[in-house]
Coordinates of C-alpha atoms and ligand atoms in Angstrom, one line a residue:
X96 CA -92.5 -97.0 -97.7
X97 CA -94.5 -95.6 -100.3
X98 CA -93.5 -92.2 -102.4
X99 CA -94.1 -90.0 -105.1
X100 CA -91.2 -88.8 -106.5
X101 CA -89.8 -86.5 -109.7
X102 CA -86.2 -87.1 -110.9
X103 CA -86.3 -84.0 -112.6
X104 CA -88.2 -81.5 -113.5
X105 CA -91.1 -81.2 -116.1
X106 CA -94.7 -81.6 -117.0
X107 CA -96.1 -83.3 -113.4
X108 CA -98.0 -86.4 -115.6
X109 CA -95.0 -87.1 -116.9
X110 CA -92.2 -87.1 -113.8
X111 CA -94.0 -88.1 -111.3
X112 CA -93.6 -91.6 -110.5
X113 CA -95.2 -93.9 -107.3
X114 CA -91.9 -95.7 -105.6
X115 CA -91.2 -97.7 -102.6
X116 CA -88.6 -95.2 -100.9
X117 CA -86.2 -96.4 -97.9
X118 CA -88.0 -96.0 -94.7
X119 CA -87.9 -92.8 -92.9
X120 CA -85.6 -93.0 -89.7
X121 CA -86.9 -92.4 -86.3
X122 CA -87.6 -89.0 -84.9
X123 CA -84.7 -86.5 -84.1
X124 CA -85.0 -84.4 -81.1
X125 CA -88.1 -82.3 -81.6
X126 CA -89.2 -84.2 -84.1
X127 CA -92.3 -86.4 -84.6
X128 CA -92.8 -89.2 -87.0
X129 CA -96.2 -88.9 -88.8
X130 CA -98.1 -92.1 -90.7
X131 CA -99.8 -90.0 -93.1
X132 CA -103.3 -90.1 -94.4
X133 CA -104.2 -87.5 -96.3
X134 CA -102.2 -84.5 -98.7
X135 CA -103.3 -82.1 -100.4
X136 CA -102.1 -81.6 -104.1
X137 CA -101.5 -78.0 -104.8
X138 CA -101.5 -76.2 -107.7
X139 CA -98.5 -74.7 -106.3
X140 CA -97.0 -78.5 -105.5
X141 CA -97.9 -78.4 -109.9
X142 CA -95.6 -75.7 -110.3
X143 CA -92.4 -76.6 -108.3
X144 CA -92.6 -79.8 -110.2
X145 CA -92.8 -78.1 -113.5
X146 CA -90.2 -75.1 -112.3
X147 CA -92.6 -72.8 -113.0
X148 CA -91.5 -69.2 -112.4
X149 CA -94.3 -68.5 -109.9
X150 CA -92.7 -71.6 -108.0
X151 CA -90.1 -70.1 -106.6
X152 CA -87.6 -72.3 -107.7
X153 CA -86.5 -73.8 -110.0
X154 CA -86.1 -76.4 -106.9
X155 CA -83.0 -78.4 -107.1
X156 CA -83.9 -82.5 -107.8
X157 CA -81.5 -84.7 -108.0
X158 CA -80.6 -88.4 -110.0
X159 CA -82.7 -90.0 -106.4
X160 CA -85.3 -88.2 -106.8
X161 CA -87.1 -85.1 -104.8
X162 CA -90.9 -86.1 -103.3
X163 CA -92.8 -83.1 -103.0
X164 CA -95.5 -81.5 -100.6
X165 CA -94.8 -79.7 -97.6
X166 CA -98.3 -80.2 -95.6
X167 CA -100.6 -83.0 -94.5
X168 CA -102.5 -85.0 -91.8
X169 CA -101.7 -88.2 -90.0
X170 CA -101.2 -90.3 -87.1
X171 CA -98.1 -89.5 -84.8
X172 CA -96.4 -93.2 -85.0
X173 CA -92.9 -92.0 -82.9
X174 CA -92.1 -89.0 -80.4
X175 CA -88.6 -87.9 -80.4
X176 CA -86.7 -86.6 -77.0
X177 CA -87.0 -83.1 -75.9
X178 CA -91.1 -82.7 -76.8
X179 CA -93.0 -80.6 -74.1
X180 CA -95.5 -83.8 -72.5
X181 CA -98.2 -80.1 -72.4
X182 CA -99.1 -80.5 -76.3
X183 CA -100.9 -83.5 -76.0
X184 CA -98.9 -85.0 -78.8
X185 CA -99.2 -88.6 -77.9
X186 CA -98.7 -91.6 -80.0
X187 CA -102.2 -92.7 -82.2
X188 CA -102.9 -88.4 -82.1
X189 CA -103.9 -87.2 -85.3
X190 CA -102.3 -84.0 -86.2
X191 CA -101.9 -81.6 -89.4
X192 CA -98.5 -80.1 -90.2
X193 CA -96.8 -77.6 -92.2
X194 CA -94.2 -77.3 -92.9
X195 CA -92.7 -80.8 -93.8
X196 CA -90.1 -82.1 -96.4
X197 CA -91.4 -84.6 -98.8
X198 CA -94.6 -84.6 -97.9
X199 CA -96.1 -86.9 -100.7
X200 CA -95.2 -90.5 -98.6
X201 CA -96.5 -92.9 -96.5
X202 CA -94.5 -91.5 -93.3
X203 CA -92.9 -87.9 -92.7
X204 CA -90.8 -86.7 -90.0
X205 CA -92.1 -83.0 -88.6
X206 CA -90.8 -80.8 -86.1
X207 CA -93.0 -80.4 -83.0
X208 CA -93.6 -76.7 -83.6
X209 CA -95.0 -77.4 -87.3
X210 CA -98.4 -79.5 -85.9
X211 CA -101.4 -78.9 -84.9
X212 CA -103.3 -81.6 -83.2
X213 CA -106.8 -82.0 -85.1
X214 CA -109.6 -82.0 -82.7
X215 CA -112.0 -85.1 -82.8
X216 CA -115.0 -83.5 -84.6
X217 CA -112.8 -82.1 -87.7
X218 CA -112.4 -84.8 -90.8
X219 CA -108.9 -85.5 -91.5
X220 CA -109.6 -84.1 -95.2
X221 CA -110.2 -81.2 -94.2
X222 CA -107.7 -80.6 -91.7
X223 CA -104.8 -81.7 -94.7
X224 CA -105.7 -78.7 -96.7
X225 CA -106.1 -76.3 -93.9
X226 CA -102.4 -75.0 -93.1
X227 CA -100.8 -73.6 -96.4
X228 CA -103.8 -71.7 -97.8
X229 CA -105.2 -70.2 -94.4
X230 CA -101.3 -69.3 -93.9
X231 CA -100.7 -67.8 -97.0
X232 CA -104.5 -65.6 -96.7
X233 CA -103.2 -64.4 -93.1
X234 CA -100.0 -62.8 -94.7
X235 CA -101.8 -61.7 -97.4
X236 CA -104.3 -59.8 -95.3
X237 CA -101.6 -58.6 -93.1
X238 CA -99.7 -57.0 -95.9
X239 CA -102.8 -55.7 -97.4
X240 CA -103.3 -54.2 -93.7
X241 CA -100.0 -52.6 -93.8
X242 CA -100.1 -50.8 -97.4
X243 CA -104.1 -49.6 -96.1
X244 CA -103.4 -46.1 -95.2
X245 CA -103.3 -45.5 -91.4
X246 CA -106.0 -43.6 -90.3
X247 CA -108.7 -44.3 -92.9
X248 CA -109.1 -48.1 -91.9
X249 CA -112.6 -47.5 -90.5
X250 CA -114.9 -48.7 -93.7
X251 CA -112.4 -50.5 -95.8
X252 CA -113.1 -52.0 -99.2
X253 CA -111.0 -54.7 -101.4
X254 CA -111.3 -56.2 -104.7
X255 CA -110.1 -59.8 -104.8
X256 CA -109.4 -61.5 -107.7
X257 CA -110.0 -65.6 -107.9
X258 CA -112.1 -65.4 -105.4
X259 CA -113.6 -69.0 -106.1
X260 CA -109.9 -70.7 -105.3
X261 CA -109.3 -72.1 -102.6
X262 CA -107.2 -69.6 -101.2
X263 CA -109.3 -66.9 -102.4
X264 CA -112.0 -68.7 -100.1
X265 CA -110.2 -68.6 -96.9
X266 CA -109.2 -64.6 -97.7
X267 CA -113.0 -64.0 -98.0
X268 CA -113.9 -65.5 -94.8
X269 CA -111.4 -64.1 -92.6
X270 CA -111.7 -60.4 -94.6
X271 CA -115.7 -60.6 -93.7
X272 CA -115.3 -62.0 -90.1
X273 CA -112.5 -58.6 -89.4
X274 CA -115.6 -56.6 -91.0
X275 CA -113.4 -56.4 -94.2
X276 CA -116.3 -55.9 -97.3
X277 CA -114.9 -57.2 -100.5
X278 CA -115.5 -57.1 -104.3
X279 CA -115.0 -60.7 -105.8
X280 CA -114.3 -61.4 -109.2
X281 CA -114.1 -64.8 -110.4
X282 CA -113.3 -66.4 -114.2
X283 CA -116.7 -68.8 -114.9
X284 CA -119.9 -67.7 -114.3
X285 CA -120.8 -71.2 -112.6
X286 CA -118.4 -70.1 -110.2
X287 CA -120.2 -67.2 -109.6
X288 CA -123.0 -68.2 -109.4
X289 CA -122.3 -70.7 -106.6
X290 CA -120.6 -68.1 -104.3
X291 CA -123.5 -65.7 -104.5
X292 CA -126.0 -68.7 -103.5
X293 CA -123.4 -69.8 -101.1
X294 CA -122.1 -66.1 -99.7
X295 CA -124.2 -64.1 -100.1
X296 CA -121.8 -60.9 -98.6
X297 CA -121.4 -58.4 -101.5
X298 CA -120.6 -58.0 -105.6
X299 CA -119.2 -61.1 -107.7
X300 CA -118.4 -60.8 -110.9
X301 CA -117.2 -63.0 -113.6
X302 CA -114.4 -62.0 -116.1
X303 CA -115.9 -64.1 -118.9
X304 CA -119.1 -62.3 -118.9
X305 CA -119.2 -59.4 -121.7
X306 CA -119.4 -56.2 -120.0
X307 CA -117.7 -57.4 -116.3
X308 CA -115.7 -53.9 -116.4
X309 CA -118.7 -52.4 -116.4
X310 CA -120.5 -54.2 -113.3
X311 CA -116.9 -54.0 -111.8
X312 CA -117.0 -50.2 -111.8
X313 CA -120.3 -50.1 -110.6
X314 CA -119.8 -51.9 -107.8
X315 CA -116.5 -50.0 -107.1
X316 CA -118.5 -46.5 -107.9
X317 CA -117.8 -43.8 -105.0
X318 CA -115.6 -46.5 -103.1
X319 CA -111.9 -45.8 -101.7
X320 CA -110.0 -48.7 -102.9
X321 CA -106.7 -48.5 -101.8
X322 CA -105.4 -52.3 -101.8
X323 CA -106.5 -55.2 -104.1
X324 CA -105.9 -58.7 -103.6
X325 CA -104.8 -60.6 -106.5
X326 CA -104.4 -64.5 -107.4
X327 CA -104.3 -64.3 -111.2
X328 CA -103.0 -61.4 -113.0
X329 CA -102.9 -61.1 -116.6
X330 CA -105.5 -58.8 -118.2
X331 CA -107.9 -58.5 -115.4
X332 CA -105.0 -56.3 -113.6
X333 CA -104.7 -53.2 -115.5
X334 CA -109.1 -53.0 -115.1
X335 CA -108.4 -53.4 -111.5
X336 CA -105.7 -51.2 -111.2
X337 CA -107.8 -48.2 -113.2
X338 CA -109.3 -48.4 -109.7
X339 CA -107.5 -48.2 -107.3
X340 CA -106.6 -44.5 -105.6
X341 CA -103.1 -43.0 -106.6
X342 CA -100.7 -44.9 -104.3
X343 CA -102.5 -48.0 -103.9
X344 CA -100.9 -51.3 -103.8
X345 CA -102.1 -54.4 -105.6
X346 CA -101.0 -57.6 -103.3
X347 CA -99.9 -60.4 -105.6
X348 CA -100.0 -64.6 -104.9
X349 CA -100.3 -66.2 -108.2
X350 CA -100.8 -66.3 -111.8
X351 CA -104.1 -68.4 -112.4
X352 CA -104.5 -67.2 -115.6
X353 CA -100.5 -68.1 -116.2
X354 CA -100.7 -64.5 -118.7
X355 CA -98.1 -61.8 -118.1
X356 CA -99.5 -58.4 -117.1
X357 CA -99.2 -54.8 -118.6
X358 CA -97.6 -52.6 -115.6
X359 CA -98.2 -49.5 -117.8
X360 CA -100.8 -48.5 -115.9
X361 CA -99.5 -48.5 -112.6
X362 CA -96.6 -46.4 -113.0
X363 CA -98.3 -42.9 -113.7
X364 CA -100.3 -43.6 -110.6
X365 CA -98.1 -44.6 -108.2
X366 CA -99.2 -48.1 -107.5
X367 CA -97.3 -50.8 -106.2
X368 CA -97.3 -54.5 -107.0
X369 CA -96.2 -56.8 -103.6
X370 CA -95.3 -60.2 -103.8
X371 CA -96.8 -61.9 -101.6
X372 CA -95.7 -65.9 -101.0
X373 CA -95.6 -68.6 -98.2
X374 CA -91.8 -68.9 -98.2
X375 CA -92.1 -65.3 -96.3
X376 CA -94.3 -67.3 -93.2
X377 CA -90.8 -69.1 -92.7
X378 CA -89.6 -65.6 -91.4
X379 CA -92.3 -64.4 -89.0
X380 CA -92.4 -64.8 -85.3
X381 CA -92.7 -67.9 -83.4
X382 CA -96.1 -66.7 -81.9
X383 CA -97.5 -65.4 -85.3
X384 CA -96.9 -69.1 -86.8
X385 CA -98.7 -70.3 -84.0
X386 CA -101.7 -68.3 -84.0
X387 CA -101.6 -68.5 -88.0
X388 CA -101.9 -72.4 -87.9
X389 CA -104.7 -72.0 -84.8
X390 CA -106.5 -69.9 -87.3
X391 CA -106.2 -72.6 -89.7
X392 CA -107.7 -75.3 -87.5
X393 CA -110.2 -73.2 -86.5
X394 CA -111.1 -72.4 -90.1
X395 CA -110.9 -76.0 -90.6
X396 CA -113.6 -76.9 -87.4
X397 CA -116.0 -74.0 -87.9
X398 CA -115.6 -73.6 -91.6
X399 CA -116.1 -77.0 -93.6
X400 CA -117.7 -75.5 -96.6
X401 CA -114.6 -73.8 -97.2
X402 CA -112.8 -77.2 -97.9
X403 CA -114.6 -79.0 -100.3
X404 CA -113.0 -82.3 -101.3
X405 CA -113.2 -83.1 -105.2
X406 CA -111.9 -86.3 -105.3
X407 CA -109.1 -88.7 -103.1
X408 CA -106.8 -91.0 -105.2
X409 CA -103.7 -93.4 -104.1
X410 CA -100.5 -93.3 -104.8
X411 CA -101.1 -95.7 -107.6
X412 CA -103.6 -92.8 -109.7
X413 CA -101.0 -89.9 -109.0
X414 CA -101.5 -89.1 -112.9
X415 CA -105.1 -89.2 -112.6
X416 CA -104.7 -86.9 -109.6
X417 CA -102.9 -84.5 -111.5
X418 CA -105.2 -84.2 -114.1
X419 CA -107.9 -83.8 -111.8
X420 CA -106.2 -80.6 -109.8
X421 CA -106.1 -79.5 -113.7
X422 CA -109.6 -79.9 -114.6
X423 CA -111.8 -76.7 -115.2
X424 CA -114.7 -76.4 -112.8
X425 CA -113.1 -78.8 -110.3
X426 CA -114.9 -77.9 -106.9
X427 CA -112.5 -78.7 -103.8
X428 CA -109.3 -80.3 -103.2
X429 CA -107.4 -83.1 -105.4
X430 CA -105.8 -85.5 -102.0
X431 CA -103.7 -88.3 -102.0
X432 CA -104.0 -90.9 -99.8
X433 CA -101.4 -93.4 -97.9
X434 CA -103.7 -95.6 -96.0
X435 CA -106.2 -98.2 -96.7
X436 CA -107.9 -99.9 -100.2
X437 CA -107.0 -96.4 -102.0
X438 CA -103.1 -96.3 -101.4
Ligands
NAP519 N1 -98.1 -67.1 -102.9 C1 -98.2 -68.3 -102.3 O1 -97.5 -68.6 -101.4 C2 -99.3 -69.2 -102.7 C3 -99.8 -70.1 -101.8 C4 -100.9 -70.9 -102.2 C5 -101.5 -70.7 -103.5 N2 -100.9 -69.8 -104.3 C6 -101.4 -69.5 -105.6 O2 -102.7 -69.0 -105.5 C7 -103.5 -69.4 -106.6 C8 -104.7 -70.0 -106.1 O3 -104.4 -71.3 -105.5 P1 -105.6 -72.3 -105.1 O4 -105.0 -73.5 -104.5 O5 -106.5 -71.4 -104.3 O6 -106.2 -72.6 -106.5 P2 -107.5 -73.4 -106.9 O7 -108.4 -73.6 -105.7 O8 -107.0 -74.6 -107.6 O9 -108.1 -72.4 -108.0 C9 -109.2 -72.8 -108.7 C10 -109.8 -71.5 -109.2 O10 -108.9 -71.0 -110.1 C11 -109.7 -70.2 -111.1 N3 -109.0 -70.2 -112.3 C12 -108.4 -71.3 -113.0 N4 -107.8 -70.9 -114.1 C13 -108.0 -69.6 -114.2 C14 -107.7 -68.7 -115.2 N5 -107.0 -69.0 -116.3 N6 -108.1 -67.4 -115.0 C15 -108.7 -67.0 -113.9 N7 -109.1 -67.9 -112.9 C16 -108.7 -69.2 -113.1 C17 -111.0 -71.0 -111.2 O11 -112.0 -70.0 -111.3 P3 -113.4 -70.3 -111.9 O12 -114.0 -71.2 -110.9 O13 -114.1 -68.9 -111.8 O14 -113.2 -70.8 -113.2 C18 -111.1 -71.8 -109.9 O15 -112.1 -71.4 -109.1 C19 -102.6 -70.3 -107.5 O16 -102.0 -69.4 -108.5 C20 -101.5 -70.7 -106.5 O17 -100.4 -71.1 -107.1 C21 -99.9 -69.0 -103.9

């Protein structure tokens, strides 16, 4: 079957390679076998491959190989024994998953508790970006939830950073819908400018404008900001954290901007920088996985705009693909795709 797989680790354009991999063996019990269709390529994906400090790892790959991803969307092709006949998760179903091993082939193997069957109406590229960043905006919000002081959580205010990712998207929406009113910053002013035409729900403001500070105090002026919700650190953090009231807590995912970040600030103040990353999900309850990746599809059905699709390439382009998730002012989500002329 076809595979992309890294035999060690490294710049992504230059380890990745397209393989024809052993064939996956049939499903375990609980298990499904998935023909896949679509995956998403992460910037996080990037980062394992590259054992990037914000990854996690580094990952162990060895002389075989290692084939990332961990989500996607497909067909289920084989049931295993033991799967509850209530979840509807026939053979021909299309469903999205997360989490899976080696995500980046033509077939996957995924417990039954890690799908969600995608409804008729949603596309299939949508639903293969859906699971990982909706996840990862629920436990941010829920630790942003928990570090908000009890008590005060009637009018509540958060500045989020990268508010034009993709994750930074999906934190929006589901901040806005719980009544949640945020302060966006973005880098580009093009970005900006397309999430005020496209939500229009209160201040953004772009770092590589002269004077953002400025508009960012403004807009912050007479507020009680007690969390902030970042996806890029650097030097936009100590402005942010200027802020924030004594004892606030600044909820971290990732490093966009890749610069390290002066803490100085924080320490006189009492604020708290919390880690937030989707290898926590792994530990929450049974029910709160299932409700988070309900969410996702939800997100997925009701909320298209909020996954844009950049570009789709085959196995074949994986370096093009790569270069594409890298490219400034990319609007939506690098896929790969196993089926069909493209694969
Ligand atoms: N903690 C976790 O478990 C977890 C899970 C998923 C993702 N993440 C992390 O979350 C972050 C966002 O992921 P994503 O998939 O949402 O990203 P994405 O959609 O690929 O992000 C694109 C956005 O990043 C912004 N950006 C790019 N370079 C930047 C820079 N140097 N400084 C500031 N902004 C920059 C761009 O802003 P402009 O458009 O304004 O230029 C663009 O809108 C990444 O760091 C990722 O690794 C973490």
């Amino acid at each position: 079957m076809l595979s992309i797989i890294h035999r060690k680790l490294g710049a992504p354009a230059n380890v990745l390679e397209r393989v024809d991999a052993p064939a996956t063996g049939e499903p375990g019990p609980g298990q499904l076998r998935i023909r896949v269709a679509y995956v998403t390529v992460h910037p996080g994906d990037l980062q394992i491959i590259e054992g990037a400090p914000a990854s996690g790892g580094p990952y162990a790959v060895s002389p075989e190989g290692r084939t990332p991803g961990f989500e996607g969307v497909g067909f289920i092709t084989s049931i295993g024994p033991g799967i509850d006949a209530a979840l509807g998760l026939h053979i021909g179903k299309a469903v999205a998953y997360f989490p899976v091993a080696s995500g980046w082939s033509e077939y996957v193997l995924a417990s039954s508790d890690a799908v969600v069957p995608v409804p008729d109406h949603v596309q299939l590229e949508i639903a293969a970006q859906a699971l990982i960043n909706t996840v990862t905006a629920e436990l941010i919000i829920r630790a942003g939830h928990a570090a908000w002081p009890a008590g005060q959580r009637d009018a509540v205010t958060v500045i989020q950073t990268g508010a034009a990712s993709a994750v930074g998207k999906i934190i929006t929406a589901l901040l806005t819908e719980r009544g949640v009113q945020v302060i966006r910053l973005v880098r580009s002013a093009a970005s900006a400018r397309r999430l005020r035409e496209n939500v229009d729900i209160g201040p953004v403001i772009a770092t590589e404008e002269v004077g953002w500070e400025k508009s960012l105090a403004q807009a912050a002026a007479g507020v009680q900001l007690h969390v902030a919700v970042d996806g890029v650190g650097g030097p936009v953090l100590p402005v942010i954290a200027d802020l924030l009231a004594p004892g606030g807590t600044i909820i971290n995912y990732g490093s966009l901007g890749g610069a390290t970040t002066d803490i100085r600030l924080l320490v006189p103040r009492g604020l708290t920088i919390q880690g937030v990353h989707i290898g926590q999900w792994m530990a929450q309850s049974g029910t709160q996985k299932t409700t988070d990746l309900d969410t996702a599809m939800r997100l997925a059905a009701n909320r298209p705009d909020l996954f844009p699709v950049a570009a789709v390439y085959g196995p074949n382009h994986i370096k093009q693909a790569i270069e594409h998730v890298r490219q400034d002012g990319r609007d939506g989500a690098v896929l790969l795709t196993f089926q069909g002329e493209n694969s």
